[in-house]
PDB file of C-alpha atoms in Angstrom:
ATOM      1  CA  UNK A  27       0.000   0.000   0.000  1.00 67.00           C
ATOM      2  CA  UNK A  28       1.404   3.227  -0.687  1.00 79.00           C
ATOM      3  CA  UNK A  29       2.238   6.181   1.580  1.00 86.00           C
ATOM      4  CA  UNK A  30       0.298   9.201   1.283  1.00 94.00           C
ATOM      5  CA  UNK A  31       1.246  11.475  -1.519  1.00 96.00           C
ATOM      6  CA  UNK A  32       2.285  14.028   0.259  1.00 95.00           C
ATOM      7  CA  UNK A  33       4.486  11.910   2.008  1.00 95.00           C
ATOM      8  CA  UNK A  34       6.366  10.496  -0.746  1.00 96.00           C
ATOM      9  CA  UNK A  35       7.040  13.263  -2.277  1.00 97.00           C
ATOM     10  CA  UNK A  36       8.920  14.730   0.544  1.00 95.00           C
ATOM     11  CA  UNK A  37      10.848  11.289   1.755  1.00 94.00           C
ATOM     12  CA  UNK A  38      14.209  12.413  -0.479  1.00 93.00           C
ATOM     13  CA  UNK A  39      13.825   9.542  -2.632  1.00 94.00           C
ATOM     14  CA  UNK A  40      13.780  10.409  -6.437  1.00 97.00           C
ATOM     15  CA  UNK A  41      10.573   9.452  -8.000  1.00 97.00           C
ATOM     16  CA  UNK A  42       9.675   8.646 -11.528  1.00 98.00           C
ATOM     17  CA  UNK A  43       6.598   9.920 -13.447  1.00 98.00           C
ATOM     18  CA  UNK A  44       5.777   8.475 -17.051  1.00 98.00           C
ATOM     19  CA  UNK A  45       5.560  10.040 -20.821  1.00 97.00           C
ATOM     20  CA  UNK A  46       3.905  10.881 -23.091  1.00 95.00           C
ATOM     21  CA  UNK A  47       0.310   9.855 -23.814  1.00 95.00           C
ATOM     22  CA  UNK A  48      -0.883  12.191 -27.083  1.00 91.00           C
ATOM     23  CA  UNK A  49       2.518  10.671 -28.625  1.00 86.00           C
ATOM     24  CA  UNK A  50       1.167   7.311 -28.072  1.00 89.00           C
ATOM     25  CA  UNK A  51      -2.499   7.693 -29.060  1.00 94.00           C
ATOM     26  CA  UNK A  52      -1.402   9.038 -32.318  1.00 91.00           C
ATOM     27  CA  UNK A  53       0.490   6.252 -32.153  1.00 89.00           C
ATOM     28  CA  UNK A  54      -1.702   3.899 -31.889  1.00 92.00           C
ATOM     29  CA  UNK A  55      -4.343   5.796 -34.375  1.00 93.00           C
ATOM     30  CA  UNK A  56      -5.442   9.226 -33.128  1.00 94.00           C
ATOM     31  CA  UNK A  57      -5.872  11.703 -35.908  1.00 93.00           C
ATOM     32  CA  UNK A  58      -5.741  15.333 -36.300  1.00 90.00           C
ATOM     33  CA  UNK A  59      -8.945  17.205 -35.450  1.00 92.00           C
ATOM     34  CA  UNK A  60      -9.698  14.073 -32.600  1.00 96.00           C
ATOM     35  CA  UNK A  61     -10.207  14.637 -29.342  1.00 97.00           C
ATOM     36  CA  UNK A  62      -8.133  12.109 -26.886  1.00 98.00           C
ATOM     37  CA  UNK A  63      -9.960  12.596 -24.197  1.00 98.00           C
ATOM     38  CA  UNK A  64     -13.163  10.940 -25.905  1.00 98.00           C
ATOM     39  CA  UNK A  65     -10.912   7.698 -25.961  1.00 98.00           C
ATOM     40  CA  UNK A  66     -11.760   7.586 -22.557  1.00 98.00           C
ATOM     41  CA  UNK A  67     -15.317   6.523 -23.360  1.00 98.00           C
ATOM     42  CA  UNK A  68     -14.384   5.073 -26.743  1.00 97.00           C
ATOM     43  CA  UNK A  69     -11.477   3.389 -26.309  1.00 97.00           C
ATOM     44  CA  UNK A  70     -11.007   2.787 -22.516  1.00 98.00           C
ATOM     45  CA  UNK A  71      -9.099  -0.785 -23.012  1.00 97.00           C
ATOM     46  CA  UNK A  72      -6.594   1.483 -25.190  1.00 97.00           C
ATOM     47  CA  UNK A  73      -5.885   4.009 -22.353  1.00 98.00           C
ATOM     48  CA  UNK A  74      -5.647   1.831 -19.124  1.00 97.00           C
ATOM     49  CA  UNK A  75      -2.881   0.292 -21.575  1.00 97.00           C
ATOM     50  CA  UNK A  76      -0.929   2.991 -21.795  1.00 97.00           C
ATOM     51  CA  UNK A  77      -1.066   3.753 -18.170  1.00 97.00           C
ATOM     52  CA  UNK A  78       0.006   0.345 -17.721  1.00 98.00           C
ATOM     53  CA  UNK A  79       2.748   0.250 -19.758  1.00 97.00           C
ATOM     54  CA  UNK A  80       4.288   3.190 -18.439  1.00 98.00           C
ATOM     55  CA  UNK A  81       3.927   1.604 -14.471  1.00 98.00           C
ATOM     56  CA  UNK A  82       5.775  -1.432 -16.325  1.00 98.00           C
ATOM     57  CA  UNK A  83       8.579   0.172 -17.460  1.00 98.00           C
ATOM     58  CA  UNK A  84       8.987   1.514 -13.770  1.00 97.00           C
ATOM     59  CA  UNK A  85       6.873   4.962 -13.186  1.00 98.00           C
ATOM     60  CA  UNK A  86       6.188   5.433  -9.386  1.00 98.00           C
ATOM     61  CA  UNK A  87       3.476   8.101 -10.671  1.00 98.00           C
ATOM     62  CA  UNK A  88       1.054   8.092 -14.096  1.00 98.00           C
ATOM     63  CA  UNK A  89      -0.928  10.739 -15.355  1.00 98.00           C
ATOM     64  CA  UNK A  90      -4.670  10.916 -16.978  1.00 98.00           C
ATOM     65  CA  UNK A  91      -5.634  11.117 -20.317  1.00 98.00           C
ATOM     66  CA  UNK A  92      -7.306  14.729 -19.604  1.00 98.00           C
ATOM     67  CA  UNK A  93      -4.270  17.458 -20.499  1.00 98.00           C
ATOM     68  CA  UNK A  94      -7.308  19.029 -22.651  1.00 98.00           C
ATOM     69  CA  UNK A  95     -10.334  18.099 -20.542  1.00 98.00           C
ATOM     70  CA  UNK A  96     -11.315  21.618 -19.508  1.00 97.00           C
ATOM     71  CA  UNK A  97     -15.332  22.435 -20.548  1.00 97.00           C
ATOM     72  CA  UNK A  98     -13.514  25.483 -22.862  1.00 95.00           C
ATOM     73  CA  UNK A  99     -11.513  22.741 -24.815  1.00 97.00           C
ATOM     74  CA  UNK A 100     -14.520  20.138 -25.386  1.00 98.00           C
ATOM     75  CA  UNK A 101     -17.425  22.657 -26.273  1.00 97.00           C
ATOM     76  CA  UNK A 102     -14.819  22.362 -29.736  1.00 95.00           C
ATOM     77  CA  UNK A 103     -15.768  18.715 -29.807  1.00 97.00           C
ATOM     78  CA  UNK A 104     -19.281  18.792 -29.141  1.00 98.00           C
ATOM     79  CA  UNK A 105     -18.154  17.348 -25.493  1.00 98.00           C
ATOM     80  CA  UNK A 106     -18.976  20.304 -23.571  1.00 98.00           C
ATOM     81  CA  UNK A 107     -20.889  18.550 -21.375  1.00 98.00           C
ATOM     82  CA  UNK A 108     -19.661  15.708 -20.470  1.00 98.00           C
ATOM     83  CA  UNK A 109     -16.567  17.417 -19.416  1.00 98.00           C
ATOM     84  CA  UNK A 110     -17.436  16.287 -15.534  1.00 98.00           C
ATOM     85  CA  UNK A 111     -17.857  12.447 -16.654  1.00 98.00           C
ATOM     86  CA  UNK A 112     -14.670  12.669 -19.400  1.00 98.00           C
ATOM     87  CA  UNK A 113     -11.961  13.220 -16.486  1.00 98.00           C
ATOM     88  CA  UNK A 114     -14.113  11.419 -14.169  1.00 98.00           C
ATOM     89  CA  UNK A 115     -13.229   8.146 -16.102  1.00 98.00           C
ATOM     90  CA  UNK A 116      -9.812   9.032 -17.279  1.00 98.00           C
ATOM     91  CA  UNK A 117      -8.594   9.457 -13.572  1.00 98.00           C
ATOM     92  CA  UNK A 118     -10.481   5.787 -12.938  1.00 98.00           C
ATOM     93  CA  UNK A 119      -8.622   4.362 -15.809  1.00 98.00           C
ATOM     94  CA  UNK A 120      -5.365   5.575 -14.316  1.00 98.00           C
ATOM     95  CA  UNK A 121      -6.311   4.477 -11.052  1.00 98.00           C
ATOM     96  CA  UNK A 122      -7.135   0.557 -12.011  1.00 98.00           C
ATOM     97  CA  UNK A 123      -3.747   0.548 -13.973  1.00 97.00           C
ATOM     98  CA  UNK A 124      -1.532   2.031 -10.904  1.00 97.00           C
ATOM     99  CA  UNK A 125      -3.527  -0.055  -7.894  1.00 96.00           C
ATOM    100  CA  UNK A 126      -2.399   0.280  -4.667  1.00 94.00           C
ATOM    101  CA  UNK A 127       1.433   0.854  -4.850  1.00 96.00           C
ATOM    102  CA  UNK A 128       1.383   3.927  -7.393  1.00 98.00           C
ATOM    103  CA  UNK A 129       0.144   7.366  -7.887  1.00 98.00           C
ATOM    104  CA  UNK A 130      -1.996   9.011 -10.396  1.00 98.00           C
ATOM    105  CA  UNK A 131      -1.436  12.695 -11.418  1.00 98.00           C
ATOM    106  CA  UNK A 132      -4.746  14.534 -12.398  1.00 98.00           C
ATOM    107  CA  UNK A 133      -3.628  16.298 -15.458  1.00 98.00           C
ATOM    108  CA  UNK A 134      -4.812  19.769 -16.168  1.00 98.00           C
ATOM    109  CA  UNK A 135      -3.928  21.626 -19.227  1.00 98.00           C
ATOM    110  CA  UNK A 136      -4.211  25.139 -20.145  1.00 97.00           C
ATOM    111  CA  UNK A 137      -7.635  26.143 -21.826  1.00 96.00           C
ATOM    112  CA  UNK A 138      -6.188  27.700 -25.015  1.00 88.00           C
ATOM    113  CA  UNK A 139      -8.206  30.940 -24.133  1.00 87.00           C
ATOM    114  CA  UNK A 140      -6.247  34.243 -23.587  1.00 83.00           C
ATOM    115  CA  UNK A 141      -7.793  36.274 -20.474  1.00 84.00           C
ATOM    116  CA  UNK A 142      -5.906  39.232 -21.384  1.00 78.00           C
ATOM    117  CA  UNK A 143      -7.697  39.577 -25.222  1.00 79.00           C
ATOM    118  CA  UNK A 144     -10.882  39.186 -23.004  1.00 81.00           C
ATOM    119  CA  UNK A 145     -11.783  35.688 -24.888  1.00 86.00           C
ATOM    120  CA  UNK A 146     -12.876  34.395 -21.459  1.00 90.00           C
ATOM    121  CA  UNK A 147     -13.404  35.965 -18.090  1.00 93.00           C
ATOM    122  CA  UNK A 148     -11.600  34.702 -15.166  1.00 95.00           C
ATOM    123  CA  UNK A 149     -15.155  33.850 -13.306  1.00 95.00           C
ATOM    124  CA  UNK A 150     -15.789  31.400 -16.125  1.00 94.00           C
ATOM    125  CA  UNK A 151     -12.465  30.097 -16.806  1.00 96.00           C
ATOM    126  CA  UNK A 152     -11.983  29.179 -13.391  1.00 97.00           C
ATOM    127  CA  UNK A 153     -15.243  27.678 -13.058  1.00 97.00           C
ATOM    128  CA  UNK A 154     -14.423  25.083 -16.557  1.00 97.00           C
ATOM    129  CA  UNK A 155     -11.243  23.904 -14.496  1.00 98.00           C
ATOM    130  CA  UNK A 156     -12.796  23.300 -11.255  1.00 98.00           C
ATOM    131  CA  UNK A 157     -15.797  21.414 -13.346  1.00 98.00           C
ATOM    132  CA  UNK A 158     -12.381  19.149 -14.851  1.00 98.00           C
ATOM    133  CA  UNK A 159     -10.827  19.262 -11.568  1.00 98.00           C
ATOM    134  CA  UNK A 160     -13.654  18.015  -9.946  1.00 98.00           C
ATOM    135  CA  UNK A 161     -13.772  14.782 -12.161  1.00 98.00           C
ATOM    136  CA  UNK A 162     -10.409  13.796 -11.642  1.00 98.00           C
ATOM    137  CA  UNK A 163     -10.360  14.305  -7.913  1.00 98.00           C
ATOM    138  CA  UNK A 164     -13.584  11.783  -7.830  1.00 98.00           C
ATOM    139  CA  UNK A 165     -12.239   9.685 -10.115  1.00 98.00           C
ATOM    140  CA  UNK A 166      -9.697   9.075  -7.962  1.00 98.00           C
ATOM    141  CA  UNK A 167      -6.656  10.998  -8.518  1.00 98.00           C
ATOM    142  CA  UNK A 168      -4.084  11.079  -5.987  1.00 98.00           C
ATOM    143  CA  UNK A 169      -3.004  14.698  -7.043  1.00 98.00           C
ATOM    144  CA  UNK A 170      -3.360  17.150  -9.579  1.00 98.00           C
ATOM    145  CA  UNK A 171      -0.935  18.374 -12.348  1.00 98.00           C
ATOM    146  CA  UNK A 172      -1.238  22.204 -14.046  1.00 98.00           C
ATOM    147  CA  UNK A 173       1.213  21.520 -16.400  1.00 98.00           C
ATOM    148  CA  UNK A 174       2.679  23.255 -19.850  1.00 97.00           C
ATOM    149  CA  UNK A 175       1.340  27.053 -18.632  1.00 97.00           C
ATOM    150  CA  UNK A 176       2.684  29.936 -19.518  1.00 96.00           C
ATOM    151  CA  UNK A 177       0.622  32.615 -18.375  1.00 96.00           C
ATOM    152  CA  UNK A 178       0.970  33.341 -14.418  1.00 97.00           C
ATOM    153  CA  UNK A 179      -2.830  34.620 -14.488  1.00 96.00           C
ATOM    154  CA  UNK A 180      -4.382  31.045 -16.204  1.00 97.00           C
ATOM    155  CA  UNK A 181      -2.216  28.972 -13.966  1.00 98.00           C
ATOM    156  CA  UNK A 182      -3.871  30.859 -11.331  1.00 98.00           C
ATOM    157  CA  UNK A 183      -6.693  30.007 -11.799  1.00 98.00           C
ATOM    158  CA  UNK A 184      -6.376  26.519 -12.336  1.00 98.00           C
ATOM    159  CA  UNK A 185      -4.340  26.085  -9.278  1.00 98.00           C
ATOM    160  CA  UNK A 186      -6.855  28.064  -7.400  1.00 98.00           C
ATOM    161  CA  UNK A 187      -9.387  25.567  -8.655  1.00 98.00           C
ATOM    162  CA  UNK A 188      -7.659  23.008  -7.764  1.00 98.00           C
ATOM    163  CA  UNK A 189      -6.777  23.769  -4.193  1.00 98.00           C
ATOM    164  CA  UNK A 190     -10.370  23.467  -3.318  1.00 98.00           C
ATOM    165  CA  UNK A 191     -10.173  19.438  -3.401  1.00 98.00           C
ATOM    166  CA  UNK A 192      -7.390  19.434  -0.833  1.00 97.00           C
ATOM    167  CA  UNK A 193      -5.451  17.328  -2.639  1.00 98.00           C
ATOM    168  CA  UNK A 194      -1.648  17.702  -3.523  1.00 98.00           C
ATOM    169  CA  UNK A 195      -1.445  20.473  -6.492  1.00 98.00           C
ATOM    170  CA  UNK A 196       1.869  20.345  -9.008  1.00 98.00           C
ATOM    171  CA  UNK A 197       2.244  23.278 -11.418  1.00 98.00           C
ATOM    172  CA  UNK A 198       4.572  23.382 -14.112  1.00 98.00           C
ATOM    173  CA  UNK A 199       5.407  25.569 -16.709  1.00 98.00           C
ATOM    174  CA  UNK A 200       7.075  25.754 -19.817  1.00 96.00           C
ATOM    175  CA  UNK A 201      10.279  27.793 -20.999  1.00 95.00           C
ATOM    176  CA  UNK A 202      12.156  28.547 -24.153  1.00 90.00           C
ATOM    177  CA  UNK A 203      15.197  30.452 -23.880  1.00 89.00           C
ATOM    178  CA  UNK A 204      14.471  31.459 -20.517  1.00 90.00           C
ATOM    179  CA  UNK A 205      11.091  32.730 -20.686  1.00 95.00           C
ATOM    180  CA  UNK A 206       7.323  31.110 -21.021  1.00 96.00           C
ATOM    181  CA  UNK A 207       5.643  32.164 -24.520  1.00 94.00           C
ATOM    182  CA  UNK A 208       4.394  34.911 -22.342  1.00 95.00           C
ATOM    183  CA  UNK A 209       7.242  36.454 -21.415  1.00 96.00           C
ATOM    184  CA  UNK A 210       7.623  34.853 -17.488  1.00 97.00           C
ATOM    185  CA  UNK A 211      10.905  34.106 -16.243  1.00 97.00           C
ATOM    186  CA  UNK A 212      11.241  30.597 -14.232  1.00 97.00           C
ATOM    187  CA  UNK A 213      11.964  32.753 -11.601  1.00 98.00           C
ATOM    188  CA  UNK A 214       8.615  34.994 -11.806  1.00 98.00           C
ATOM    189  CA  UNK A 215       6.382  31.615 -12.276  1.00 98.00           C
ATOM    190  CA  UNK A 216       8.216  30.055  -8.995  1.00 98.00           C
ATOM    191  CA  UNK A 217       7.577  32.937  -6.661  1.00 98.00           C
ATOM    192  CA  UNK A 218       3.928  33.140  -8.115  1.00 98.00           C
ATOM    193  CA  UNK A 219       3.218  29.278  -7.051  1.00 98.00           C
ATOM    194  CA  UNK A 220       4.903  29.831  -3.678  1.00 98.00           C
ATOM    195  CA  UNK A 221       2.618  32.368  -2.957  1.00 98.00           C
ATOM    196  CA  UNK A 222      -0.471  30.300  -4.296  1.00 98.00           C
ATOM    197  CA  UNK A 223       1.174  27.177  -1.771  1.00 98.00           C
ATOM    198  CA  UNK A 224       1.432  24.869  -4.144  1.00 98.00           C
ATOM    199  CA  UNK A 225       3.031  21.496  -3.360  1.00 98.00           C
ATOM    200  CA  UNK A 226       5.463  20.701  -6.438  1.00 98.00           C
ATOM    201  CA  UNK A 227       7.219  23.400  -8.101  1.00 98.00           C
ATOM    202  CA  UNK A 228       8.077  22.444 -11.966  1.00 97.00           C
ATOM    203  CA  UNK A 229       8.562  22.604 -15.448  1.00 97.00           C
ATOM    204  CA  UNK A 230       7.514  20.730 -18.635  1.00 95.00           C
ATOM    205  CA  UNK A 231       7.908  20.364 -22.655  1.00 89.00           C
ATOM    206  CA  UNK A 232      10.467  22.653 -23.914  1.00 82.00           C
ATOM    207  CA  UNK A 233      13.408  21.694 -25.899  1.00 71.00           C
ATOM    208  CA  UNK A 234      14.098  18.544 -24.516  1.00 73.00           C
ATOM    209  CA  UNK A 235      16.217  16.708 -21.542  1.00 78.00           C
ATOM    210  CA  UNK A 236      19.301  18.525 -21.726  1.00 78.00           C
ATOM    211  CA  UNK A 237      17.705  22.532 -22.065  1.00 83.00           C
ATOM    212  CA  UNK A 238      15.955  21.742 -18.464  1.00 93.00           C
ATOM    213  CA  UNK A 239      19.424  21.720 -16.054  1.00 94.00           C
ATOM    214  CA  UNK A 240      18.954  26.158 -16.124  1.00 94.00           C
ATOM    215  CA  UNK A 241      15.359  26.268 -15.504  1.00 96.00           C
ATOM    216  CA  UNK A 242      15.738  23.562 -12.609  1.00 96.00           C
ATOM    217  CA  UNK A 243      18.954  25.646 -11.442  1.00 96.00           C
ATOM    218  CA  UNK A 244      16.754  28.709 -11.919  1.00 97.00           C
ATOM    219  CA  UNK A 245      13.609  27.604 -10.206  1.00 98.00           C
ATOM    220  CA  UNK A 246      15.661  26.303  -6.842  1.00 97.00           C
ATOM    221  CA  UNK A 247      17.139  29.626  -6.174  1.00 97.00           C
ATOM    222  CA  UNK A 248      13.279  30.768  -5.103  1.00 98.00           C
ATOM    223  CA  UNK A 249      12.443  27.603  -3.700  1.00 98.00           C
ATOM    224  CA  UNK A 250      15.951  25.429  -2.216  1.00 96.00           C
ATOM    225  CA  UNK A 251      13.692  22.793  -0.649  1.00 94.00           C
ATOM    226  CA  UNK A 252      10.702  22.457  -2.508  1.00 97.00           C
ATOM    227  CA  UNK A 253       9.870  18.999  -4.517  1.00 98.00           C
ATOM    228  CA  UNK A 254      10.104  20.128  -8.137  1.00 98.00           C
ATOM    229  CA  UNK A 255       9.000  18.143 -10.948  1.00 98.00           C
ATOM    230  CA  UNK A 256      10.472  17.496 -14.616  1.00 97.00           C
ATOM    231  CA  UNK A 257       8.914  16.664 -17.625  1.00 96.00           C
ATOM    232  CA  UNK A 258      10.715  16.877 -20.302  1.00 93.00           C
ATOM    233  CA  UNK A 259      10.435  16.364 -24.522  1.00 92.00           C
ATOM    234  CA  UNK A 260      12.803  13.587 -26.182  1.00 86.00           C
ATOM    235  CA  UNK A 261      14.409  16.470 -28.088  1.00 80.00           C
ATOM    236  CA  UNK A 262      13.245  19.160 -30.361  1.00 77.00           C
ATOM    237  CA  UNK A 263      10.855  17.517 -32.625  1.00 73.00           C
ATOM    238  CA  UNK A 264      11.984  17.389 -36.398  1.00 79.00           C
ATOM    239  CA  UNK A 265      10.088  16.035 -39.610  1.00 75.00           C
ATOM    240  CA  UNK A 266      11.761  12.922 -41.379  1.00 81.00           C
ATOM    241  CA  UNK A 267       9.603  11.422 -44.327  1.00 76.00           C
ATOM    242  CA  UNK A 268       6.755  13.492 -43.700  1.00 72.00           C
ATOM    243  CA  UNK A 269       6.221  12.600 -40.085  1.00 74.00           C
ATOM    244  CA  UNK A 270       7.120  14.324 -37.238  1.00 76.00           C
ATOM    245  CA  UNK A 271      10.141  12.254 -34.521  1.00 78.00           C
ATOM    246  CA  UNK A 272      11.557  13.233 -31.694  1.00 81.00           C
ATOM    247  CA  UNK A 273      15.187  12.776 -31.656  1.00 82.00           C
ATOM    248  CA  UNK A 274      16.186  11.531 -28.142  1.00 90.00           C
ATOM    249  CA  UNK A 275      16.884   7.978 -27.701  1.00 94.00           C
ATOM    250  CA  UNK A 276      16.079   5.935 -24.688  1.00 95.00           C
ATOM    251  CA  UNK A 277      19.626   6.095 -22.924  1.00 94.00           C
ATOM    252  CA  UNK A 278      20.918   9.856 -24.238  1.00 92.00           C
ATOM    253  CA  UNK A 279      17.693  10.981 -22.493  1.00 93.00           C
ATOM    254  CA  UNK A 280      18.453   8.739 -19.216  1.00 93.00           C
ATOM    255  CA  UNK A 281      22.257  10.365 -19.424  1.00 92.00           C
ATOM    256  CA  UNK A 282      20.915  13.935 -19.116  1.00 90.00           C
ATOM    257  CA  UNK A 283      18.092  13.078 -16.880  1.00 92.00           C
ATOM    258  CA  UNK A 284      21.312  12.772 -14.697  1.00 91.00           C
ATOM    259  CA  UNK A 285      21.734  16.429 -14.485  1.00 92.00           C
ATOM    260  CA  UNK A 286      18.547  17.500 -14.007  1.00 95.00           C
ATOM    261  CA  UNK A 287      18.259  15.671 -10.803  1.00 96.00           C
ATOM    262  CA  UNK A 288      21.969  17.119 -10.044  1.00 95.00           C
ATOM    263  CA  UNK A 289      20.616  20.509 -10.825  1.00 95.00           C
ATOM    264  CA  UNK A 290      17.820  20.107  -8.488  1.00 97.00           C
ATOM    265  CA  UNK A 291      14.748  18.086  -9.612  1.00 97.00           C
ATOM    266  CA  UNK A 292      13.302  15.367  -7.582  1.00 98.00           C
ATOM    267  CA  UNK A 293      10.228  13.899  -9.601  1.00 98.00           C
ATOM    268  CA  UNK A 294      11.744  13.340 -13.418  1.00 97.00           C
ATOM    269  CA  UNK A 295       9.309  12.035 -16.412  1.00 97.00           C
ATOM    270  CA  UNK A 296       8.586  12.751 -20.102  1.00 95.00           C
ATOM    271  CA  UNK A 297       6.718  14.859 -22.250  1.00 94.00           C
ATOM    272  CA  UNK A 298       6.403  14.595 -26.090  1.00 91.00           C
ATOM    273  CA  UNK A 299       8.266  12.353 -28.173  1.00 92.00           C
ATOM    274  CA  UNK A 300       8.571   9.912 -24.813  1.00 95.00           C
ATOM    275  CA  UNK A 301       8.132   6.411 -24.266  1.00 95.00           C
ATOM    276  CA  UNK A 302       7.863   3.958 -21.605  1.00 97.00           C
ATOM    277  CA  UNK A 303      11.139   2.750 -23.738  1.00 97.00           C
ATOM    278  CA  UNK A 304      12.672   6.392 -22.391  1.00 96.00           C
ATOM    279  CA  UNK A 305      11.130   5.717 -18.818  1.00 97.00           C
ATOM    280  CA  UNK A 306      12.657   2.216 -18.349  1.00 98.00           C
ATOM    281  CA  UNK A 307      15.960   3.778 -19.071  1.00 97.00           C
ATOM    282  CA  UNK A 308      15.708   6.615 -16.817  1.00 96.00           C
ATOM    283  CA  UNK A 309      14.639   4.327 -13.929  1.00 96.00           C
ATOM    284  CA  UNK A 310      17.623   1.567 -14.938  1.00 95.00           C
ATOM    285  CA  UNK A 311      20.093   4.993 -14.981  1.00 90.00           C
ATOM    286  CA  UNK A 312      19.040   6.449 -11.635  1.00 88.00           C
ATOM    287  CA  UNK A 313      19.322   2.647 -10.103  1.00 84.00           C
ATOM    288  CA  UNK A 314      22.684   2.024 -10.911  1.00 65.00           C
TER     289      UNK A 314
END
């Protein structure tokens, strides 16, 4: 049986999340235009085995298939309303696949609206995430993961939202070059989530393994103690024969993953481009 997540996090033991999932849906048939998240009613055999795979290959922690779950997202899709029931079932199809002795990570993407051109206001916004947020906490999820943000007033809200379950809220945000498509500094987003108390500090996406080592350096010089969480791509993604790859292999990936933790981070995982292929090598690396 596991220890409470909030425990675990804090017991200076290096933990392992998992990868990818849209780069394994598309995988595995997912086509431009589709929503994943309906694959949790569609094709629910299909997404436990993902989750699965990834606890295989040696993740402590798995996400949900629900990065785009929010009601603002789905209304696209014609889903609008089953947003609740969508994340609801992803975070149960998680759950089954990591039992007793792992963790599931709610995950929460950004909306795709921008608050500052007025295309949503921040009473409704916040009210689509803590409709999503609500799902995943019933469905089971052990915490909840804001992840790829890059505006400090979004991520606000969703963390916000998210805080109202009680449960254990990560927040991570993504850099290029120093700064979030927004113009925030890992620095600026760090000293926003203090204030907000959330529990893991992070960041995600980006240009791979080996571009994270400064934003990990960067975020522990505002928080020296807090658990802080690394997802990162298998490289910058290139085209080769008309399809889109992501460069990293399995073991350069693993090598770099190295650093990171050196640099600071304590929870290490993948985001596009990664495997449970990459994951298996990152938890044979860290246990040698």
């Amino acid at each position: 049986m596991r220890n409470p997540f909030s425990e675990a996090i804090h017991s200076g033991k290096i933990m392992i999340s998992d990868g990818a999932w849209g780069t394994f849906l598309q995988a595995e048939g997912l086509k431009p235009g589709q929503c994943p998240e309906s694959w949790n009613f569609d094709r629910p055999e299909l997404i436990s085995s993902v989750a699965a795979a990834y606890i295989e290959a040696g993740s402590d922690m798995i996400e949900t298939n629900t990065f785009g779950g929010c009601r603002h997202i789905l209304e696209r899709y014609g889903l609008g309303e089953k947003t609740y029931a969508l994340n609801r079932r992803g975070a149960e199809l998680s759950r089954e696949a990591a039992g007793d002795e792992h963790y599931v990570l709610g995950s929460v993407g950004p909306s795709g609206a921008m608050l500052m051109m007025g295309e949503v206001s921040e009473a409704a916004l916040y009210e689509d995430f803590r409709e999503q947020i609500r799902g995943l906490a019933d469905g089971g999820a052990d915490a909840l993961c804001i992840e790829t943000f890059s505006a400090l007033d979004e991520a606000e809200l969703a963390v916000r939202a998210a805080k109202t379950t009680g449960l254990p809220v990560a927040c991570t945000f993504t850099f290029e070059n120093g700064f979030t498509m927004m113009g925030v500094t890992p620095e600026q987003c760090a000293e926003k989530m203090l204030e907000l108390d959330v529990d893991i500090l992070g960041t995600n996406c980006g240009n791979g393994v080996e571009g994270m080592t400064g934003v990990v350096k960067a975020i522990r010089k505002i928080a020296p103690r807090h658990p802080l969480l690394v997802h990162a791509n298998a490289g910058l993604p290139e085209v080769r024969g008309g399809e889109t790859v992501f460069p990293e292999t399995p073991a350069g990936m693993a090598a770099f993953m190295k650093k990171v933790i050196d640099a600071g981070a304590t929870i290490v995982g993948g985001c596009c481009g990664t495997t449970p292929e990459h994951i298996a090598a990152i938890k044979k690396t860290l246990s040698c």
